[in-house]
Amino acid sequence: MSSAVAEATRADPGSVTWGRQLPHVPADMAVVAVVGLGYVGLPTALSLLESGSRVIGVDVSTARLDAIVASDVDLLPDDLERLSEQLGSPNLEITDDLARLSAADTIIVCVPTPVTEQLVPDLRALTSACAAVTAQASPGSTIILTSTTYVGCTREMVVEPLTRRGLTPGVDVHVAFSPERIDPGVVDHSPAGTPRVVGGLTPESTRRAAAALAKTCPSVHEVSSPEAAELTKLLENTFRAVNIAMINEFADVAAGSGLDPMEVIDAASTKPYGFMRFTPGAGVGGHCIPCDPHYLLWQLRGQRASSPVIEAAMTGIALRPGKVVTRLREELAERGLPMRGARVHVVGASYKPCVADVRESPALEIIAGCTREGASVTYTDAYVPELTLDGHHGREESRTLRSLAPGEIEADVVLLHTAHPDEDLAWLAELSEAGVPVLDATYRADALPHRSVV
């Protein structure tokens, strides 16, 4: 616990701090522990509180817990309001004390599962969380793993450690996998409106996990096993990855034929069956689409199997930001300017609209690529006031950029990378009208007078 929060707890035991434990819990009121209070775990905790559960939110990062208490977290406005209301609730405890997991009837694991620079699963957070959960879980409790992972992980990281403790999974402690379905920044895709998939170790495990989650979603779809639920999540995000890679490639095909890809996509979208709309862009960010399919590919390699379509899609996704850098270079060359010494301005650094998240954002690779070619790169993003570049995975010196106001921008070319719908981009149209070329990676800025697409 930070010294400031610890001092507040001592001074006022009734204040809202993350050091306070739940008061006496009525016997008929469920206690749910949520392990990991990030962009998945925190909304999950809020949904559980609203459904009538008492919640113990656990995170090993004291900085994250302090940010939650201060409501200084990246949530939609409605979720921020819910958080502020629930911080004063006697039904919420947030803590870094893993021993508190033993007080929960149900434990939900919501920790990140990224990939390494070598595109293999980074399981450190998940391994640590599962070790703590299986060590602290009480007989009669239910453990629900939600973090995206490989097929068989629930058995390896939860079932087997419980067995080594002398407990019988599915009898003494119930175990299930229910993949998270959080779409950050999209109001219409709230957890409360999204069905859940649940696969338990036994029918009773499935029933208990489904009952714990049922009040937080419109419906629960039960599958036969944790493995079926694990593969369901990999299918969902691999499906998106393959289609995003395809539509990016299709956009290049259309442009090579002198056609507007969006005109063709709009026309195809009128078909009421057999077509699902995807929109091209500068690449894919976040910890889902660029990462999750690699869990499947990693496991297939271990089985000496392959999936050529998925492999090609992930290669296409990885190469996309580099193609954007090439297009910026071409745009400058058309005006007689080399990349070296050019002023490149990027509009929107977050990986998607309405979030402050820059994890795996294509903007980072695009900025790094232009910088390596000698360009002077600036950016604007109201959601990301500062942007720290890690030196392209440590091969160059790290540096921090500050988001510029429109009046501060001096550019030879502009890249529209992310357009937040609540921002006025009239200044961008003025730049375009003044003759500054704008390369549109969103394929949505039709109002710009001098716009080309990636």
Short mmCIF file of C-alpha atoms in Angstrom, two decimals:
data_model
loop_
_atom_site.label_atom_id
_atom_site.label_comp_id
_atom_site.label_asym_id
_atom_site.label_seq_id
_atom_site.Cartn_x
_atom_site.Cartn_y
_atom_site.Cartn_z
CA MET A 1 0.00 0.00 0.00
CA SER A 2 1.28 3.48 -0.81
CA SER A 3 2.11 5.63 2.22
CA ALA A 4 -0.57 8.18 1.30
CA VAL A 5 -3.32 5.58 1.11
CA ALA A 6 -2.11 3.80 4.23
CA GLU A 7 -2.16 7.09 6.14
CA ALA A 8 -5.70 7.82 4.92
CA THR A 9 -6.82 4.41 6.09
CA ARG A 10 -5.40 4.94 9.55
CA ALA A 11 -6.82 8.45 9.82
CA ASP A 12 -10.32 7.61 8.66
CA PRO A 13 -11.30 3.93 8.62
CA GLY A 14 -14.61 4.81 6.99
CA SER A 15 -13.10 6.64 4.04
CA VAL A 16 -12.92 5.13 0.58
CA THR A 17 -9.46 3.64 0.29
CA TRP A 18 -8.20 0.44 -1.17
CA GLY A 19 -6.99 -0.72 2.23
CA ARG A 20 -10.45 -1.25 3.72
CA GLN A 21 -11.88 -4.77 3.96
CA LEU A 22 -15.50 -5.63 3.43
CA PRO A 23 -17.63 -5.40 6.55
CA HIS A 24 -19.56 -8.45 7.73
CA VAL A 25 -21.06 -10.19 4.72
CA PRO A 26 -24.60 -11.59 4.99
CA ALA A 27 -24.71 -15.35 4.47
CA ASP A 28 -26.99 -15.00 1.43
CA MET A 29 -24.79 -12.45 -0.36
CA ALA A 30 -22.13 -13.72 -2.79
CA VAL A 31 -18.56 -12.45 -2.51
CA VAL A 32 -16.71 -12.35 -5.81
CA ALA A 33 -13.00 -11.62 -6.12
CA VAL A 34 -11.78 -10.09 -9.39
CA VAL A 35 -8.05 -10.60 -9.95
CA GLY A 36 -6.64 -7.91 -12.21
CA LEU A 37 -8.36 -4.52 -12.37
CA GLY A 38 -7.38 -3.45 -15.86
CA TYR A 39 -9.58 -2.68 -18.85
CA VAL A 40 -11.35 -6.05 -18.43
CA GLY A 41 -11.32 -6.58 -14.67
CA LEU A 42 -12.54 -3.15 -13.59
CA PRO A 43 -15.70 -3.13 -15.77
CA THR A 44 -16.28 -6.74 -14.67
CA ALA A 45 -16.12 -5.68 -11.02
CA LEU A 46 -18.57 -2.83 -11.66
CA SER A 47 -21.02 -5.19 -13.38
CA LEU A 48 -20.84 -7.62 -10.47
CA LEU A 49 -21.47 -4.84 -7.94
CA GLU A 50 -24.53 -3.69 -9.86
CA SER A 51 -25.81 -7.27 -9.98
CA GLY A 52 -25.86 -7.41 -6.17
CA SER A 53 -22.58 -9.13 -5.36
CA ARG A 54 -19.96 -7.96 -2.92
CA VAL A 55 -16.65 -7.58 -4.70
CA ILE A 56 -13.02 -7.86 -3.67
CA GLY A 57 -10.94 -6.29 -6.43
CA VAL A 58 -7.34 -7.50 -6.34
CA ASP A 59 -4.41 -6.02 -8.23
CA VAL A 60 -0.70 -6.28 -7.45
CA SER A 61 -0.06 -2.77 -8.83
CA THR A 62 -0.45 -0.19 -6.08
CA ALA A 63 -0.27 2.54 -8.73
CA ARG A 64 -3.30 1.04 -10.45
CA LEU A 65 -5.23 0.84 -7.18
CA ASP A 66 -4.41 4.46 -6.37
CA ALA A 67 -5.59 5.47 -9.86
CA ILE A 68 -8.88 3.60 -9.35
CA VAL A 69 -9.52 5.31 -6.02
CA ALA A 70 -8.84 8.66 -7.73
CA SER A 71 -11.12 7.67 -10.67
CA ASP A 72 -8.13 8.41 -12.89
CA VAL A 73 -8.67 5.46 -15.22
CA ASP A 74 -9.53 5.04 -18.89
CA LEU A 75 -13.24 4.23 -18.87
CA LEU A 76 -16.27 5.45 -20.79
CA PRO A 77 -18.01 8.41 -19.07
CA ASP A 78 -20.90 6.24 -17.85
CA ASP A 79 -18.47 3.70 -16.41
CA LEU A 80 -16.49 6.46 -14.68
CA GLU A 81 -19.72 7.64 -13.08
CA ARG A 82 -20.49 4.09 -11.97
CA LEU A 83 -17.00 3.77 -10.52
CA SER A 84 -17.35 7.00 -8.54
CA GLU A 85 -20.64 5.79 -7.11
CA GLN A 86 -19.34 2.35 -6.20
CA LEU A 87 -16.15 3.62 -4.55
CA GLY A 88 -18.32 4.70 -1.64
CA SER A 89 -20.14 1.38 -1.44
CA PRO A 90 -19.64 -0.94 1.54
CA ASN A 91 -19.86 -3.81 -0.95
CA LEU A 92 -16.51 -2.98 -2.61
CA GLU A 93 -13.02 -3.73 -1.34
CA ILE A 94 -9.93 -3.16 -3.46
CA THR A 95 -6.62 -4.49 -2.27
CA ASP A 96 -3.20 -5.82 -3.21
CA ASP A 97 -3.46 -8.54 -0.53
CA LEU A 98 -3.72 -11.88 -2.36
CA ALA A 99 -4.66 -13.61 0.89
CA ARG A 100 -8.07 -11.92 0.63
CA LEU A 101 -8.92 -14.36 -2.18
CA SER A 102 -9.70 -16.95 0.48
CA ALA A 103 -12.77 -14.89 1.49
CA ALA A 104 -14.41 -15.19 -1.94
CA ASP A 105 -17.11 -17.60 -3.09
CA THR A 106 -16.12 -16.99 -6.72
CA ILE A 107 -12.76 -15.84 -8.11
CA ILE A 108 -12.56 -14.35 -11.60
CA VAL A 109 -9.12 -13.99 -13.19
CA CYS A 110 -8.83 -11.03 -15.60
CA VAL A 111 -5.09 -10.45 -16.10
CA PRO A 112 -3.41 -9.48 -19.40
CA THR A 113 -1.98 -12.11 -21.74
CA PRO A 114 0.22 -10.26 -24.26
CA VAL A 115 2.92 -11.70 -26.51
CA THR A 116 6.67 -11.11 -26.42
CA GLU A 117 8.71 -9.37 -29.10
CA GLN A 118 9.24 -12.85 -30.54
CA LEU A 119 5.44 -13.29 -30.84
CA VAL A 120 5.19 -16.07 -28.25
CA PRO A 121 2.78 -15.95 -25.29
CA ASP A 122 3.89 -13.85 -22.32
CA LEU A 123 2.30 -15.87 -19.54
CA ARG A 124 4.01 -14.25 -16.57
CA ALA A 125 0.97 -12.36 -15.26
CA LEU A 126 -1.37 -15.30 -15.83
CA THR A 127 0.99 -17.82 -14.23
CA SER A 128 1.43 -15.62 -11.17
CA ALA A 129 -2.30 -14.93 -10.83
CA CYS A 130 -3.29 -18.58 -11.17
CA ALA A 131 -0.65 -19.62 -8.63
CA ALA A 132 -2.08 -17.15 -6.11
CA VAL A 133 -5.68 -18.12 -6.83
CA THR A 134 -5.12 -21.86 -6.56
CA ALA A 135 -3.16 -21.39 -3.34
CA GLN A 136 -5.86 -19.26 -1.69
CA ALA A 137 -9.11 -20.73 -3.04
CA SER A 138 -11.33 -22.16 -0.33
CA PRO A 139 -13.25 -25.45 -0.61
CA GLY A 140 -16.67 -24.76 -2.09
CA SER A 141 -15.48 -21.82 -4.20
CA THR A 142 -15.57 -21.40 -7.98
CA ILE A 143 -12.65 -20.20 -10.10
CA ILE A 144 -13.39 -18.62 -13.49
CA LEU A 145 -10.49 -17.86 -15.83
CA THR A 146 -11.32 -15.16 -18.42
CA SER A 147 -7.90 -14.16 -19.79
CA THR A 148 -7.38 -15.14 -23.43
CA THR A 149 -5.00 -18.07 -23.58
CA TYR A 150 -4.13 -21.37 -25.28
CA VAL A 151 -6.29 -24.49 -25.31
CA GLY A 152 -5.70 -26.51 -22.15
CA CYS A 153 -4.40 -23.63 -20.05
CA THR A 154 -7.24 -23.83 -17.51
CA ARG A 155 -6.38 -27.44 -16.74
CA GLU A 156 -2.65 -26.77 -16.58
CA MET A 157 -2.73 -23.59 -14.49
CA VAL A 158 -5.82 -24.15 -12.32
CA VAL A 159 -6.92 -27.78 -12.24
CA GLU A 160 -3.49 -29.37 -11.78
CA PRO A 161 -2.34 -27.04 -8.94
CA LEU A 162 -5.62 -27.60 -7.10
CA THR A 163 -5.08 -31.35 -7.40
CA ARG A 164 -1.58 -31.00 -5.98
CA ARG A 165 -3.14 -29.19 -3.00
CA GLY A 166 -5.16 -32.31 -2.32
CA LEU A 167 -8.43 -30.82 -3.58
CA THR A 168 -10.66 -32.45 -6.17
CA PRO A 169 -11.42 -29.93 -8.95
CA GLY A 170 -15.05 -30.08 -9.94
CA VAL A 171 -16.00 -31.32 -6.46
CA ASP A 172 -14.12 -29.36 -3.79
CA VAL A 173 -13.42 -26.33 -6.01
CA HIS A 174 -15.28 -25.68 -9.25
CA VAL A 175 -13.33 -24.51 -12.29
CA ALA A 176 -14.46 -22.92 -15.57
CA PHE A 177 -13.27 -20.77 -18.45
CA SER A 178 -15.39 -17.86 -19.68
CA PRO A 179 -13.60 -15.62 -22.19
CA GLU A 180 -13.77 -11.88 -21.63
CA ARG A 181 -15.76 -9.90 -24.18
CA ILE A 182 -14.82 -6.27 -23.57
CA ASP A 183 -14.72 -3.75 -26.42
CA PRO A 184 -13.05 -0.65 -24.90
CA GLY A 185 -14.46 2.71 -25.94
CA VAL A 186 -17.62 1.33 -27.62
CA VAL A 187 -20.79 2.22 -25.73
CA ASP A 188 -22.98 -0.21 -27.71
CA HIS A 189 -20.77 -3.17 -26.76
CA SER A 190 -21.03 -3.01 -22.99
CA PRO A 191 -20.60 -6.24 -20.97
CA ALA A 192 -24.21 -5.89 -19.79
CA GLY A 193 -25.38 -6.27 -23.40
CA THR A 194 -22.99 -9.02 -24.48
CA PRO A 195 -23.65 -12.77 -24.01
CA ARG A 196 -21.03 -14.86 -22.21
CA VAL A 197 -19.64 -18.29 -23.09
CA VAL A 198 -18.89 -20.64 -20.18
CA GLY A 199 -17.23 -24.04 -20.17
CA GLY A 200 -16.72 -25.82 -16.87
CA LEU A 201 -14.65 -28.79 -15.80
CA THR A 202 -17.88 -30.61 -14.86
CA PRO A 203 -21.56 -29.85 -15.46
CA GLU A 204 -21.79 -28.52 -11.90
CA SER A 205 -18.76 -26.28 -12.48
CA THR A 206 -20.44 -24.91 -15.61
CA ARG A 207 -23.68 -24.33 -13.71
CA ARG A 208 -21.97 -22.46 -10.88
CA ALA A 209 -19.84 -20.30 -13.18
CA ALA A 210 -22.85 -19.50 -15.34
CA ALA A 211 -24.87 -18.52 -12.26
CA ALA A 212 -22.08 -16.21 -11.08
CA LEU A 213 -21.99 -14.40 -14.42
CA ALA A 214 -25.65 -14.54 -15.43
CA LYS A 215 -26.66 -11.29 -13.72
CA THR A 216 -23.93 -9.34 -15.55
CA CYS A 217 -24.97 -10.24 -19.11
CA PRO A 218 -28.13 -10.90 -21.16
CA SER A 219 -27.46 -14.63 -21.59
CA VAL A 220 -24.92 -17.38 -20.99
CA HIS A 221 -24.03 -19.95 -23.65
CA GLU A 222 -22.74 -23.14 -22.05
CA VAL A 223 -20.17 -25.33 -23.83
CA SER A 224 -18.89 -28.78 -22.95
CA SER A 225 -15.49 -27.98 -21.47
CA PRO A 226 -12.97 -25.26 -20.60
CA GLU A 227 -11.09 -26.17 -23.78
CA ALA A 228 -14.14 -25.48 -25.95
CA ALA A 229 -14.51 -22.06 -24.32
CA GLU A 230 -10.78 -21.32 -24.70
CA LEU A 231 -10.87 -22.13 -28.41
CA THR A 232 -14.05 -20.08 -28.82
CA LYS A 233 -12.16 -16.94 -27.81
CA LEU A 234 -9.29 -17.74 -30.14
CA LEU A 235 -11.77 -18.23 -32.99
CA GLU A 236 -13.47 -14.88 -32.29
CA ASN A 237 -10.30 -12.83 -32.47
CA THR A 238 -8.59 -14.88 -35.17
CA PHE A 239 -11.69 -14.38 -37.33
CA ARG A 240 -11.30 -10.63 -36.89
CA ALA A 241 -7.57 -10.74 -37.59
CA VAL A 242 -7.98 -12.68 -40.83
CA ASN A 243 -10.73 -10.37 -42.09
CA ILE A 244 -8.84 -7.20 -41.15
CA ALA A 245 -5.76 -8.47 -42.99
CA MET A 246 -7.90 -9.32 -45.99
CA ILE A 247 -9.67 -5.96 -46.16
CA ASN A 248 -6.35 -4.10 -45.87
CA GLU A 249 -5.04 -6.15 -48.78
CA PHE A 250 -8.26 -5.54 -50.69
CA ALA A 251 -7.89 -1.78 -50.18
CA ASP A 252 -4.49 -1.97 -51.87
CA VAL A 253 -6.02 -3.95 -54.75
CA ALA A 254 -8.79 -1.37 -55.20
CA ALA A 255 -6.36 1.55 -55.10
CA GLY A 256 -4.14 -0.22 -57.64
CA SER A 257 -7.15 -0.39 -59.96
CA GLY A 258 -7.85 3.32 -59.51
CA LEU A 259 -10.98 2.68 -57.45
CA ASP A 260 -12.14 3.95 -54.08
CA PRO A 261 -12.10 0.92 -51.74
CA MET A 262 -14.80 2.43 -49.52
CA GLU A 263 -17.20 2.77 -52.45
CA VAL A 264 -16.79 -0.93 -53.16
CA ILE A 265 -17.05 -1.91 -49.47
CA ASP A 266 -20.21 0.22 -49.10
CA ALA A 267 -21.71 -1.52 -52.12
CA ALA A 268 -20.83 -5.01 -50.88
CA SER A 269 -22.30 -4.15 -47.47
CA THR A 270 -25.78 -3.87 -48.99
CA LYS A 271 -25.86 -7.65 -49.32
CA PRO A 272 -27.97 -8.96 -46.42
CA TYR A 273 -26.22 -12.34 -46.22
CA GLY A 274 -22.80 -13.86 -46.74
CA PHE A 275 -20.86 -10.62 -46.16
CA MET A 276 -19.61 -8.92 -43.00
CA ARG A 277 -18.27 -5.39 -43.22
CA PHE A 278 -14.66 -4.68 -42.23
CA THR A 279 -12.86 -1.39 -42.80
CA PRO A 280 -9.17 -1.04 -43.75
CA GLY A 281 -6.77 0.96 -41.61
CA ALA A 282 -3.19 1.61 -40.58
CA GLY A 283 -2.88 -1.66 -38.69
CA VAL A 284 -4.23 -3.26 -35.54
CA GLY A 285 -3.53 -2.39 -31.90
CA GLY A 286 -4.45 -3.39 -28.37
CA HIS A 287 -3.80 -6.71 -26.67
CA CYS A 288 -6.37 -8.72 -28.62
CA ILE A 289 -6.12 -8.88 -32.42
CA PRO A 290 -2.32 -8.43 -32.71
CA CYS A 291 -1.72 -10.94 -29.89
CA ASP A 292 -4.43 -13.57 -29.45
CA PRO A 293 -3.97 -15.49 -32.75
CA HIS A 294 -0.31 -15.97 -31.82
CA TYR A 295 -1.44 -18.10 -28.84
CA LEU A 296 -3.05 -20.45 -31.34
CA LEU A 297 -0.10 -20.39 -33.76
CA TRP A 298 2.34 -20.99 -30.87
CA GLN A 299 0.38 -24.03 -29.75
CA LEU A 300 0.13 -25.36 -33.30
CA ARG A 301 3.89 -25.07 -33.74
CA GLY A 302 4.34 -27.14 -30.57
CA GLN A 303 2.12 -29.79 -32.17
CA ARG A 304 4.13 -29.57 -35.43
CA ALA A 305 1.01 -28.32 -37.17
CA SER A 306 0.35 -25.14 -39.12
CA SER A 307 -2.40 -22.81 -40.26
CA PRO A 308 -1.27 -21.06 -43.45
CA VAL A 309 -4.26 -18.71 -43.67
CA ILE A 310 -3.82 -17.44 -40.09
CA GLU A 311 -0.06 -17.20 -40.49
CA ALA A 312 -0.44 -15.11 -43.66
CA ALA A 313 -3.01 -12.86 -41.98
CA MET A 314 -0.77 -12.15 -39.00
CA THR A 315 2.15 -11.41 -41.32
CA GLY A 316 -0.05 -8.96 -43.23
CA ILE A 317 -1.11 -7.26 -40.00
CA ALA A 318 2.53 -6.96 -38.87
CA LEU A 319 3.57 -5.40 -42.19
CA ARG A 320 0.73 -2.90 -42.45
CA PRO A 321 2.30 0.01 -40.46
CA GLY A 322 5.41 -0.25 -42.63
CA LYS A 323 3.22 0.17 -45.73
CA VAL A 324 1.81 3.35 -44.21
CA VAL A 325 5.35 4.70 -43.79
CA THR A 326 5.96 3.88 -47.46
CA ARG A 327 2.81 5.78 -48.47
CA LEU A 328 3.93 8.80 -46.42
CA ARG A 329 7.27 8.69 -48.21
CA GLU A 330 5.49 8.50 -51.59
CA GLU A 331 3.18 11.39 -50.66
CA LEU A 332 6.19 13.54 -49.81
CA ALA A 333 8.05 12.48 -52.95
CA GLU A 334 5.14 13.65 -55.10
CA ARG A 335 5.86 17.13 -53.73
CA GLY A 336 9.59 16.86 -54.23
CA LEU A 337 10.40 16.25 -50.55
CA PRO A 338 12.51 13.43 -49.10
CA MET A 339 11.53 11.78 -45.86
CA ARG A 340 14.76 12.97 -44.25
CA GLY A 341 14.11 16.41 -42.81
CA ALA A 342 10.36 16.28 -43.54
CA ARG A 343 7.82 17.28 -40.89
CA VAL A 344 5.30 14.46 -40.36
CA HIS A 345 2.33 14.97 -38.05
CA VAL A 346 0.20 12.05 -36.80
CA VAL A 347 -3.40 12.69 -35.72
CA GLY A 348 -4.47 10.14 -33.11
CA ALA A 349 -1.98 7.89 -31.34
CA SER A 350 -4.33 5.51 -29.50
CA TYR A 351 -5.02 2.19 -31.18
CA LYS A 352 -8.76 2.88 -31.55
CA PRO A 353 -11.23 5.75 -31.03
CA CYS A 354 -12.37 6.82 -27.55
CA VAL A 355 -9.60 5.10 -25.59
CA ALA A 356 -6.29 6.28 -24.16
CA ASP A 357 -4.67 2.91 -24.82
CA VAL A 358 -1.57 2.88 -27.05
CA ARG A 359 -0.61 -0.77 -26.51
CA GLU A 360 0.50 -2.22 -29.86
CA SER A 361 -0.85 0.92 -31.56
CA PRO A 362 0.27 1.08 -35.20
CA ALA A 363 0.99 4.78 -34.59
CA LEU A 364 4.01 3.82 -32.48
CA GLU A 365 5.59 1.81 -35.28
CA ILE A 366 4.70 4.45 -37.87
CA ILE A 367 6.28 7.23 -35.80
CA ALA A 368 9.36 5.08 -35.20
CA GLY A 369 9.60 4.21 -38.89
CA CYS A 370 9.41 7.84 -40.03
CA THR A 371 11.90 8.87 -37.36
CA ARG A 372 14.40 6.24 -38.48
CA GLU A 373 14.20 7.68 -41.99
CA GLY A 374 15.10 11.11 -40.67
CA ALA A 375 11.69 12.78 -40.42
CA SER A 376 10.69 15.09 -37.57
CA VAL A 377 7.50 13.55 -36.18
CA THR A 378 4.85 15.18 -33.96
CA TYR A 379 1.39 14.05 -32.96
CA THR A 380 -2.00 15.20 -31.62
CA ASP A 381 -4.32 13.15 -29.41
CA ALA A 382 -6.52 14.57 -26.64
CA TYR A 383 -6.75 11.09 -25.08
CA VAL A 384 -2.95 10.67 -25.02
CA PRO A 385 -1.32 13.87 -23.68
CA GLU A 386 2.13 12.25 -23.64
CA LEU A 387 3.56 9.42 -25.69
CA THR A 388 6.68 7.53 -24.64
CA LEU A 389 8.45 5.73 -27.45
CA ASP A 390 10.44 2.76 -26.21
CA GLY A 391 13.21 3.08 -28.76
CA HIS A 392 11.63 0.44 -31.01
CA HIS A 393 11.98 -2.43 -28.56
CA GLY A 394 15.15 -1.10 -26.99
CA ARG A 395 17.24 -0.75 -30.13
CA GLU A 396 17.16 3.05 -29.94
CA GLU A 397 16.99 5.62 -27.18
CA SER A 398 13.58 6.08 -25.57
CA ARG A 399 11.95 9.50 -25.80
CA THR A 400 8.72 11.24 -24.87
CA LEU A 401 6.54 13.34 -27.16
CA ARG A 402 3.85 15.81 -26.12
CA SER A 403 0.51 16.09 -27.88
CA LEU A 404 0.41 19.35 -29.83
CA ALA A 405 -2.51 21.74 -30.06
CA PRO A 406 -3.70 22.50 -33.61
CA GLY A 407 -2.10 25.95 -33.55
CA GLU A 408 1.32 24.43 -32.82
CA ILE A 409 1.41 22.12 -35.82
CA GLU A 410 3.84 22.67 -38.66
CA ALA A 411 3.77 19.80 -41.12
CA ASP A 412 4.71 18.80 -44.64
CA VAL A 413 2.34 15.82 -44.50
CA VAL A 414 -0.33 14.69 -42.02
CA LEU A 415 -1.43 11.15 -41.23
CA LEU A 416 -4.94 10.72 -39.83
CA HIS A 417 -4.40 7.57 -37.78
CA THR A 418 -7.25 7.64 -35.21
CA ALA A 419 -10.28 9.94 -35.34
CA HIS A 420 -12.05 10.30 -31.99
CA PRO A 421 -15.74 11.03 -32.72
CA ASP A 422 -16.00 13.55 -29.87
CA GLU A 423 -13.21 15.72 -31.33
CA ASP A 424 -13.63 18.56 -33.81
CA LEU A 425 -11.21 18.03 -36.70
CA ALA A 426 -12.16 21.23 -38.53
CA TRP A 427 -8.56 22.38 -38.12
CA LEU A 428 -7.45 19.35 -40.10
CA ALA A 429 -9.71 20.39 -42.97
CA GLU A 430 -8.16 23.87 -42.82
CA LEU A 431 -4.67 22.37 -43.10
CA SER A 432 -5.83 20.29 -46.03
CA GLU A 433 -7.40 23.34 -47.69
CA ALA A 434 -4.10 25.18 -47.25
CA GLY A 435 -2.39 22.50 -49.32
CA VAL A 436 -0.93 20.24 -46.64
CA PRO A 437 -1.49 16.67 -47.88
CA VAL A 438 -3.48 14.44 -45.54
CA LEU A 439 -3.08 10.69 -45.71
CA ASP A 440 -6.24 9.11 -44.32
CA ALA A 441 -5.64 5.76 -42.60
CA THR A 442 -9.21 5.70 -41.25
CA TYR A 443 -10.85 5.76 -44.71
CA ARG A 444 -13.59 7.89 -43.19
CA ALA A 445 -12.49 11.53 -43.61
CA ASP A 446 -14.46 12.23 -46.78
CA ALA A 447 -14.89 15.94 -45.93
CA LEU A 448 -11.19 16.75 -46.29
CA PRO A 449 -10.57 18.66 -49.53
CA HIS A 450 -7.08 17.25 -50.21
CA ARG A 451 -7.16 13.74 -48.85
CA SER A 452 -5.68 10.47 -50.03
CA VAL A 453 -5.97 7.07 -48.38
CA VAL A 454 -3.23 4.68 -47.33
#
